PDB file of C-alpha atoms in Angstrom:
ATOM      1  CA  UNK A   1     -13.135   8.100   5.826  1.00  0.00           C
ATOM      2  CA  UNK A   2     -11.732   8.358   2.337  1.00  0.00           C
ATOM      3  CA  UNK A   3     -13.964   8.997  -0.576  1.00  0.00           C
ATOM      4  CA  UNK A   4     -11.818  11.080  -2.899  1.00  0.00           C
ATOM      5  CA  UNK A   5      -7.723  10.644  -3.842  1.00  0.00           C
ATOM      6  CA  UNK A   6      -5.719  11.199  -6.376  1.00  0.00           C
ATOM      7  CA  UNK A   7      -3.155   9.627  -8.728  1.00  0.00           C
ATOM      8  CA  UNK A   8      -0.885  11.647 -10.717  1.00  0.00           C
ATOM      9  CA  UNK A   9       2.205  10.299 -11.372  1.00  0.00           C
ATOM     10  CA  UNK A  10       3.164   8.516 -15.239  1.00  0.00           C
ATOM     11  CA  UNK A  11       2.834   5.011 -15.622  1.00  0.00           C
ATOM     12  CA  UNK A  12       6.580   4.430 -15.906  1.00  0.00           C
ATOM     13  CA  UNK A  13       6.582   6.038 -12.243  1.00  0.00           C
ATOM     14  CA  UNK A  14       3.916   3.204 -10.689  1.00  0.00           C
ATOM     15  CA  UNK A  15       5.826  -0.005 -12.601  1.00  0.00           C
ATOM     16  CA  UNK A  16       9.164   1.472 -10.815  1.00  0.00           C
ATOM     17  CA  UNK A  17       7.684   2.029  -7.363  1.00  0.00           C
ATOM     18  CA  UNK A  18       5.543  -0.884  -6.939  1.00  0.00           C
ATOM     19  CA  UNK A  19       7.802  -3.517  -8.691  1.00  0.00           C
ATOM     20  CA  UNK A  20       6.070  -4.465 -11.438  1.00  0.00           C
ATOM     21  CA  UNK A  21       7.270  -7.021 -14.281  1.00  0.00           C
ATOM     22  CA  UNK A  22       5.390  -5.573 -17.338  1.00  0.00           C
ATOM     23  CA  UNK A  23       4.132  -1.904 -18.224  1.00  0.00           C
ATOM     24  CA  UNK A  24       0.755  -0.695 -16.884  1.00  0.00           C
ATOM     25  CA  UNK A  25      -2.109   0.642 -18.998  1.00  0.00           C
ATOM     26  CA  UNK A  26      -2.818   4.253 -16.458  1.00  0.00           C
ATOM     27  CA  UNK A  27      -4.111   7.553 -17.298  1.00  0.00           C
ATOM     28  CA  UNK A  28      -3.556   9.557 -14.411  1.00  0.00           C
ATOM     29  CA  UNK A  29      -6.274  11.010 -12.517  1.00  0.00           C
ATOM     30  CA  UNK A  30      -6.653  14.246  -9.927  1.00  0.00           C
ATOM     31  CA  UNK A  31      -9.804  13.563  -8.493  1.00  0.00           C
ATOM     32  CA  UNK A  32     -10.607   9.580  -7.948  1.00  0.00           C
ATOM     33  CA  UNK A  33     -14.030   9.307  -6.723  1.00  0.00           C
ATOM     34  CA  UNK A  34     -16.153   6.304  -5.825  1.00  0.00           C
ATOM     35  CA  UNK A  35     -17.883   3.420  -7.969  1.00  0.00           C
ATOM     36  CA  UNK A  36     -15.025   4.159 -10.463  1.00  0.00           C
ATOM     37  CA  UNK A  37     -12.274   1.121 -11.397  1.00  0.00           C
ATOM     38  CA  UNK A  38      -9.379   2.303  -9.776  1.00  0.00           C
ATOM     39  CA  UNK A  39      -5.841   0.667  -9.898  1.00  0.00           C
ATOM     40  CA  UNK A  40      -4.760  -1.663  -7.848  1.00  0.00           C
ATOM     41  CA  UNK A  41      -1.734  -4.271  -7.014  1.00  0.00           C
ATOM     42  CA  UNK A  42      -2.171  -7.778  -6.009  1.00  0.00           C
ATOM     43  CA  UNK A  43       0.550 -10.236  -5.391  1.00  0.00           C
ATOM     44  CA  UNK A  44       0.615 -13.665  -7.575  1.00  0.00           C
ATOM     45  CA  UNK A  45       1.647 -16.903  -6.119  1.00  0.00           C
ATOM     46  CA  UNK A  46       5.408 -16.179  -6.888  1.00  0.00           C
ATOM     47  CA  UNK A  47       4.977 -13.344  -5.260  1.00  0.00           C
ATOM     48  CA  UNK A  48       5.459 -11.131  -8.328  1.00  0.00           C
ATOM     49  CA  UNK A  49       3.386  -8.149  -8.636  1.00  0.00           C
ATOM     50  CA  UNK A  50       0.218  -7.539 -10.572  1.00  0.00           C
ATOM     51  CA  UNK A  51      -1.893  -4.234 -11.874  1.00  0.00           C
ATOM     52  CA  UNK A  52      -5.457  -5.008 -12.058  1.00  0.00           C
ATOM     53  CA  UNK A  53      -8.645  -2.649 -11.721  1.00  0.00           C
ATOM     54  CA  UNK A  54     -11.052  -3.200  -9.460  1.00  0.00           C
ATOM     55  CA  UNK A  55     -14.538  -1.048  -8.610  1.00  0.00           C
ATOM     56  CA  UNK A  56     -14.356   1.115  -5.723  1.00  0.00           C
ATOM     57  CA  UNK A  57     -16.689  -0.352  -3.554  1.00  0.00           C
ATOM     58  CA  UNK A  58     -16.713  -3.513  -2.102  1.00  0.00           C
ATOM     59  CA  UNK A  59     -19.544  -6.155  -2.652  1.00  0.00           C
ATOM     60  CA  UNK A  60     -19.332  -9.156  -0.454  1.00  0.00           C
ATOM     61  CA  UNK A  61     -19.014 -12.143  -1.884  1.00  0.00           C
ATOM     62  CA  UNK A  62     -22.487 -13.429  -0.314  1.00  0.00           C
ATOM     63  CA  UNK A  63     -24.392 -10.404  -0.723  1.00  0.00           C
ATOM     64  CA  UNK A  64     -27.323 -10.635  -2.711  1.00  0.00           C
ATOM     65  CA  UNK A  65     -26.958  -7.567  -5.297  1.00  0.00           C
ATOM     66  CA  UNK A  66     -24.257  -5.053  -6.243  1.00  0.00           C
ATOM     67  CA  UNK A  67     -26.111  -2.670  -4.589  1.00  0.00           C
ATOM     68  CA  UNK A  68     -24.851  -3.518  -1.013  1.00  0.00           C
ATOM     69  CA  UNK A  69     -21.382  -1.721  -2.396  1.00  0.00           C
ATOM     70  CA  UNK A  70     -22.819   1.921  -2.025  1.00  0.00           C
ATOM     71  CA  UNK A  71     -21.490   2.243   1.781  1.00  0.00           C
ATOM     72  CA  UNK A  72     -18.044   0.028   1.471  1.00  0.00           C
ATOM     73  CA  UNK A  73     -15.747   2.333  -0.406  1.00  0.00           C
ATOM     74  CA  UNK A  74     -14.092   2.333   3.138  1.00  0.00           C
ATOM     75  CA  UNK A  75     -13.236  -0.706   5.836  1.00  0.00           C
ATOM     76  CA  UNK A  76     -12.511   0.234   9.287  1.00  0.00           C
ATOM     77  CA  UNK A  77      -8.860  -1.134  10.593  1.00  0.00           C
ATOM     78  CA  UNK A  78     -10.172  -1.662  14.383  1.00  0.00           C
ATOM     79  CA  UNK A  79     -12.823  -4.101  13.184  1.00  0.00           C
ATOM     80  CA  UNK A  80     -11.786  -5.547   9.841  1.00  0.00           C
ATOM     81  CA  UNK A  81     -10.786  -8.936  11.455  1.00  0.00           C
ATOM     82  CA  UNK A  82     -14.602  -9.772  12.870  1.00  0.00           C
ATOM     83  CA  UNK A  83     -17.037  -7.742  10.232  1.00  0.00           C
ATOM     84  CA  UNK A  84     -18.821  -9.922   8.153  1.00  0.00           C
ATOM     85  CA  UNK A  85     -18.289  -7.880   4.839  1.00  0.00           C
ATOM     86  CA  UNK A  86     -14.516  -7.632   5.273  1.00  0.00           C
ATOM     87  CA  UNK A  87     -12.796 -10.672   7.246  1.00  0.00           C
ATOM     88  CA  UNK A  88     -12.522 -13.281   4.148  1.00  0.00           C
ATOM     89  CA  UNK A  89     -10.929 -10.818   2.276  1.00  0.00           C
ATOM     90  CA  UNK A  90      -8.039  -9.495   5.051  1.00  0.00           C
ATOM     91  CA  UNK A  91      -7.338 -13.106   5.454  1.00  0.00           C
ATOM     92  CA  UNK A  92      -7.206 -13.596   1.515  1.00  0.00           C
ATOM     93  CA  UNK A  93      -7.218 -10.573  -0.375  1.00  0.00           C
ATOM     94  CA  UNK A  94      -5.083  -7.611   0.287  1.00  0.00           C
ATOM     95  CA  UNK A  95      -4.284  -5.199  -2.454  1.00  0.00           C
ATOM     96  CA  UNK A  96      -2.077  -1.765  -2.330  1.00  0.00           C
ATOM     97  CA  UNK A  97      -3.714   0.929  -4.154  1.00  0.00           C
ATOM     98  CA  UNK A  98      -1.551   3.682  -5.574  1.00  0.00           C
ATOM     99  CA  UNK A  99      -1.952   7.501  -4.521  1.00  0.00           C
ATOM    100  CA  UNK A 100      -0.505  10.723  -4.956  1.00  0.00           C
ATOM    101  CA  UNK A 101      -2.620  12.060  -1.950  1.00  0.00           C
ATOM    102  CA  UNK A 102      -5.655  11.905  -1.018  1.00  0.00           C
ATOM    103  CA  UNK A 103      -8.859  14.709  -0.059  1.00  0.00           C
ATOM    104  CA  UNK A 104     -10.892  15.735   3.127  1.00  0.00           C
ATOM    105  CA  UNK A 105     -13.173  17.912   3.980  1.00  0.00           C
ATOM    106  CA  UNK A 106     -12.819  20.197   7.346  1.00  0.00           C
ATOM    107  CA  UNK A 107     -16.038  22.099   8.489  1.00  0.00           C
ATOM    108  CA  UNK A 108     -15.277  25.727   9.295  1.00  0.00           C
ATOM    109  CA  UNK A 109     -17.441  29.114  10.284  1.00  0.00           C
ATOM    110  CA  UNK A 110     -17.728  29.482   6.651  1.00  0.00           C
ATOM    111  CA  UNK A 111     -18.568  26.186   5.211  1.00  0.00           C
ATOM    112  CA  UNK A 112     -16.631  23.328   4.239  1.00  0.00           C
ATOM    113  CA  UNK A 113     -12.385  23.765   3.298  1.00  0.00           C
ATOM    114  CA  UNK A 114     -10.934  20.928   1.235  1.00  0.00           C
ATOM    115  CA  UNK A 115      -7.470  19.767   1.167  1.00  0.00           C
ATOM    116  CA  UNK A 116      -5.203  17.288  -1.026  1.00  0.00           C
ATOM    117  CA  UNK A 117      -3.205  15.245   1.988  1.00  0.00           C
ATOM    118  CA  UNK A 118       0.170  14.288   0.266  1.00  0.00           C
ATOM    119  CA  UNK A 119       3.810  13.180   0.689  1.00  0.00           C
ATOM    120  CA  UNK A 120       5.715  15.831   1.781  1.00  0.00           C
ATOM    121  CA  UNK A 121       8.107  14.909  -1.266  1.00  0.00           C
ATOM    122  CA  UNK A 122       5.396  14.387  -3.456  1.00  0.00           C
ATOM    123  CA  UNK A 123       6.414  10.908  -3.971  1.00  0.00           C
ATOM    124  CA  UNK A 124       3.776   7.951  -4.765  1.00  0.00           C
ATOM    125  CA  UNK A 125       2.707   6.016  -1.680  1.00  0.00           C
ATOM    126  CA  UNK A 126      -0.086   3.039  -1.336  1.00  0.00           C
ATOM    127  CA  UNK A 127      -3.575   2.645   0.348  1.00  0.00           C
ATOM    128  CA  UNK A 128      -4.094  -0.094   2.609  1.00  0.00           C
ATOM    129  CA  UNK A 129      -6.946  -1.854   0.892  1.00  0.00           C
ATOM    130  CA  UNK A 130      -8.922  -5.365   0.343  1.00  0.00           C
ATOM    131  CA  UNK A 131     -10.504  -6.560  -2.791  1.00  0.00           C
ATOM    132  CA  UNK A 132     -13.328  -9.092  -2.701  1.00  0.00           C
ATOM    133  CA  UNK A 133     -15.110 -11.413  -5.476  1.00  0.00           C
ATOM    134  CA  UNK A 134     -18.900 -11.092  -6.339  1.00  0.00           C
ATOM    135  CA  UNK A 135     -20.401 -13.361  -8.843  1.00  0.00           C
ATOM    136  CA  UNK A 136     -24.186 -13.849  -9.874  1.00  0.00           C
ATOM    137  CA  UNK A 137     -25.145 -15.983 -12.531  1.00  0.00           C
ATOM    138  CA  UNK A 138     -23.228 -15.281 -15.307  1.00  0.00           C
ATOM    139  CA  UNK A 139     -21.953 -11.496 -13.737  1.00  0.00           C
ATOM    140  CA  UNK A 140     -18.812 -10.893 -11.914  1.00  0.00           C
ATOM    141  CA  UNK A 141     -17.365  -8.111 -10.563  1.00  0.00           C
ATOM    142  CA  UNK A 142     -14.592  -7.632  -8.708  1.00  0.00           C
ATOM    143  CA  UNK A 143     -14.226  -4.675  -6.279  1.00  0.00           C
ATOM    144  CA  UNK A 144     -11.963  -3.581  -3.394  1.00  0.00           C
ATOM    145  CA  UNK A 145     -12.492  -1.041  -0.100  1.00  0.00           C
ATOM    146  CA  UNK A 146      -9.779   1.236   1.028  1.00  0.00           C
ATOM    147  CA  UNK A 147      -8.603   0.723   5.130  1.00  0.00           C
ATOM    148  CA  UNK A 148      -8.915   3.514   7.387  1.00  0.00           C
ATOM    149  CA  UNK A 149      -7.667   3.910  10.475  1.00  0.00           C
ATOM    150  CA  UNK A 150      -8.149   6.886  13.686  1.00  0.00           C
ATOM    151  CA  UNK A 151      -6.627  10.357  12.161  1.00  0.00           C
ATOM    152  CA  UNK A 152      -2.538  11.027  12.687  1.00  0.00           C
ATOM    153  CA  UNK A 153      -1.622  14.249  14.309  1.00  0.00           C
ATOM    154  CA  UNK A 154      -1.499  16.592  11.160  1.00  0.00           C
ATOM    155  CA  UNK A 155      -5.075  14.600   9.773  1.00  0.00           C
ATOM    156  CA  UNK A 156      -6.537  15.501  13.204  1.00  0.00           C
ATOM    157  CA  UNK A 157      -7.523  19.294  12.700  1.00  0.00           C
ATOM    158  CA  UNK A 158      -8.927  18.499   9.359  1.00  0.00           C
ATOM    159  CA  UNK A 159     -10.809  14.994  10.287  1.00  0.00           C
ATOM    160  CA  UNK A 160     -10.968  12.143  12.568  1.00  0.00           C
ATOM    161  CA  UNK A 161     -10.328   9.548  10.243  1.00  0.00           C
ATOM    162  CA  UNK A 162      -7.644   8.564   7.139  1.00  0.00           C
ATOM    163  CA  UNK A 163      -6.493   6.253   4.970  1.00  0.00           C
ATOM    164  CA  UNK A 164      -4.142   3.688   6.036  1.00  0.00           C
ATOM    165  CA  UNK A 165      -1.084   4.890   4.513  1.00  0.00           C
ATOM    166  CA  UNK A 166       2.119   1.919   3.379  1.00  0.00           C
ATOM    167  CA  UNK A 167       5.571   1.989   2.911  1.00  0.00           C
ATOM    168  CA  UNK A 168       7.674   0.594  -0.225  1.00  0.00           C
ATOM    169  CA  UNK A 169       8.803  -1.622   3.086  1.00  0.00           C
ATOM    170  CA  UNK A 170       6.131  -2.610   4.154  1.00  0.00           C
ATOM    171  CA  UNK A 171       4.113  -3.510   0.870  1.00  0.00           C
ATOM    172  CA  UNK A 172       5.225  -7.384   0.590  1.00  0.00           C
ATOM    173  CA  UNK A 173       3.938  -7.479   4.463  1.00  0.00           C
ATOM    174  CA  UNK A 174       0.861  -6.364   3.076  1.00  0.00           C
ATOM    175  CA  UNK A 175       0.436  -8.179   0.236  1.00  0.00           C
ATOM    176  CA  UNK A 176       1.652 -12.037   1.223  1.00  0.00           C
ATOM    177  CA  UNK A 177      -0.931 -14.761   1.032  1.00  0.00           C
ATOM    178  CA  UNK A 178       1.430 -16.826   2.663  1.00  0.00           C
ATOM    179  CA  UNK A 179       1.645 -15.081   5.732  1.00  0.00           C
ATOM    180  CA  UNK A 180      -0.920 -15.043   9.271  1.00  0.00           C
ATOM    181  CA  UNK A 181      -3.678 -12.432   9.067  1.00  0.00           C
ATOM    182  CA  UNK A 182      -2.116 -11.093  12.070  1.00  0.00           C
ATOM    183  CA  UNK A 183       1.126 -10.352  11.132  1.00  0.00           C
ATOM    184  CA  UNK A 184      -0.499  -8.440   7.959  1.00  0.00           C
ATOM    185  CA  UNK A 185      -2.832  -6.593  11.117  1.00  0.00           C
ATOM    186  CA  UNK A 186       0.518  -5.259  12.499  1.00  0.00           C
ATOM    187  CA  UNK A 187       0.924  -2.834  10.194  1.00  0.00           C
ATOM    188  CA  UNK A 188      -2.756  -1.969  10.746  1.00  0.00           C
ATOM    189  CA  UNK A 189      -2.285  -1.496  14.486  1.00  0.00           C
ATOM    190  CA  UNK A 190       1.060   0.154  14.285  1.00  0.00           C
ATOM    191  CA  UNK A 191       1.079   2.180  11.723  1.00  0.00           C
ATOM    192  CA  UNK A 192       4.504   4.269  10.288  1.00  0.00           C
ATOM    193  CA  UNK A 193       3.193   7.235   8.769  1.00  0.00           C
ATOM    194  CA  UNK A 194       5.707   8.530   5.884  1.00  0.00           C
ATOM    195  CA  UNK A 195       6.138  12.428   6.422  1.00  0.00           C
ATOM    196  CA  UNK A 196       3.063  13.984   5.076  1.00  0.00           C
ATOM    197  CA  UNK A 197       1.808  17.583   4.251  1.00  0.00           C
ATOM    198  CA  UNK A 198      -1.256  19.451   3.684  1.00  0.00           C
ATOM    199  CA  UNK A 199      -2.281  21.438   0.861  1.00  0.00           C
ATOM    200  CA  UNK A 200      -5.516  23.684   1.195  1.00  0.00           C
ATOM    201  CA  UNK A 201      -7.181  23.535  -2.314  1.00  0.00           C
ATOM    202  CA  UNK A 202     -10.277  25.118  -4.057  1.00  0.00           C
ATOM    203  CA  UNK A 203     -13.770  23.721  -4.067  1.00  0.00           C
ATOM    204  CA  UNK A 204     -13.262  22.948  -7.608  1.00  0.00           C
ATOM    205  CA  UNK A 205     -12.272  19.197  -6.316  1.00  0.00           C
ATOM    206  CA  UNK A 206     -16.027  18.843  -4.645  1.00  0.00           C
ATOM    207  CA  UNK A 207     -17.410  17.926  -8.189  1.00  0.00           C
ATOM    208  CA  UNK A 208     -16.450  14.617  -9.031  1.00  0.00           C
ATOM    209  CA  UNK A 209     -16.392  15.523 -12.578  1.00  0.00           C
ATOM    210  CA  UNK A 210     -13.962  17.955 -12.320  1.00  0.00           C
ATOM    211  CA  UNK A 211     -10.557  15.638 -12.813  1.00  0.00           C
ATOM    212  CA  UNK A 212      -7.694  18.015 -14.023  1.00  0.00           C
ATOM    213  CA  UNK A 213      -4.502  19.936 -12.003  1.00  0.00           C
ATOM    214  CA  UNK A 214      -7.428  22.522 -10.711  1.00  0.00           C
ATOM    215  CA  UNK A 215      -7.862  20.059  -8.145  1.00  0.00           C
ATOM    216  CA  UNK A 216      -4.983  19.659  -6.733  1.00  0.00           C
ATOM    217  CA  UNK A 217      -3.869  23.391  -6.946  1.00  0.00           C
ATOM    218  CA  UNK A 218      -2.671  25.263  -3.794  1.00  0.00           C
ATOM    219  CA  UNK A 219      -4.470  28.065  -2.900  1.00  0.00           C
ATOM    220  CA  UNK A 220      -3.849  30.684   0.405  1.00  0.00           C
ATOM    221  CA  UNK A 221      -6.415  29.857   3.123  1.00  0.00           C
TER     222      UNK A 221
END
């Protein structure tokens, strides 16, 4: 799964890398945790590229109460085409979400070692992820879920799951409305991991509170 990422880079940095036609409102965060707004990027019909905040946690559209959003920070890749909660929204809604890197948890003799999963060049990269539409009398919220997938070869000593991770070249894929479902679910299925490292880092990052460089800071393990 992924409950906990960060974002670090300046604002100028995200309008460069993901394309965008005017500035971004961002204060950059090192420890992104769940039922926050986070930033996202949708596509508009002339496929131009929009910032928007959603809540992390997705709330179907037909679900009764917001409440049902406590378990969907995270949509599973092998089943997102047939579960209830998700399909609408791959066929209609796909949003990149920005990340420096992102945080697991590996379970040792001595208790649990975290580490901040990042581009080996420290560059920005993008979540897979989905946003959905909620509305209840006269509330709306709109929220989004982040795609996982099975772990890569460096994730697998540290977890069995991760984020699905997109390329600059492979965002308009993602993002066109345009498009079949399944040529979005390629990427999905056949995933191009960009070179990645891992960074053993205190327990300081296991408070979600805690949001400053402490976080993200190596230390030997």
């Amino acid at each position: 799964m992924c409950g906990r990422y960060s974002l670090t880079a300046t604002a100028e940095a995200i309008v460069e890398h993901f394309q965008l036609l005017r500035p971004v409102k961002f204060q950059r965060s090192y420890n992104i945790a769940p039922a926050q707004k986070i930033l996202t990027i949708v596509e508009l019909d002339d496929q131009s590229r929009k910032a928007v905040y959603l809540y992390w946690g997705l709330v179907p559209s037909w679900s009764k109460d917001r409440k049902h959003s406590s378990h969907l920070i995270n949509a599973r890749a092998e089943t997102i085409r047939e579960k209830p909660s998700f399909r609408a929204a791959f066929k209609h809604r796909r949003c990149l979400i920005p990340a420096s890197g992102f945080f697991e948890w590996r379970q040792d003799a001595i208790g649990k070692q975290a580490f901040h999963i990042h581009r080996a060049d420290q560059q920005l990269f993008a979540f897979a992820g989905l946003w959905e539409q909620w509305q209840h009398e006269t509330e709306t919220l709109y929220s989004c879920a982040i795609i996982t997938t099975a772990a890569s070869e460096l994730m697998q000593p540290i977890h069995d799951r991760m984020p699905v991770i997109l390329l600059p070249e492979q965002y308009h894929q993602w993002l066109d409305k345009t498009a079949e479902p399944d040529h979005a679910f390629e990427l999905l299925a056949n995933q191009a991991y960009a070179q990645m490292a891992t960074t053993p880092v205190s327990d300081w990052v296991n408070n979600p509170r805690h949001d400053d460089e402490r976080c993200i800071q190596p230390m030997p393990y």
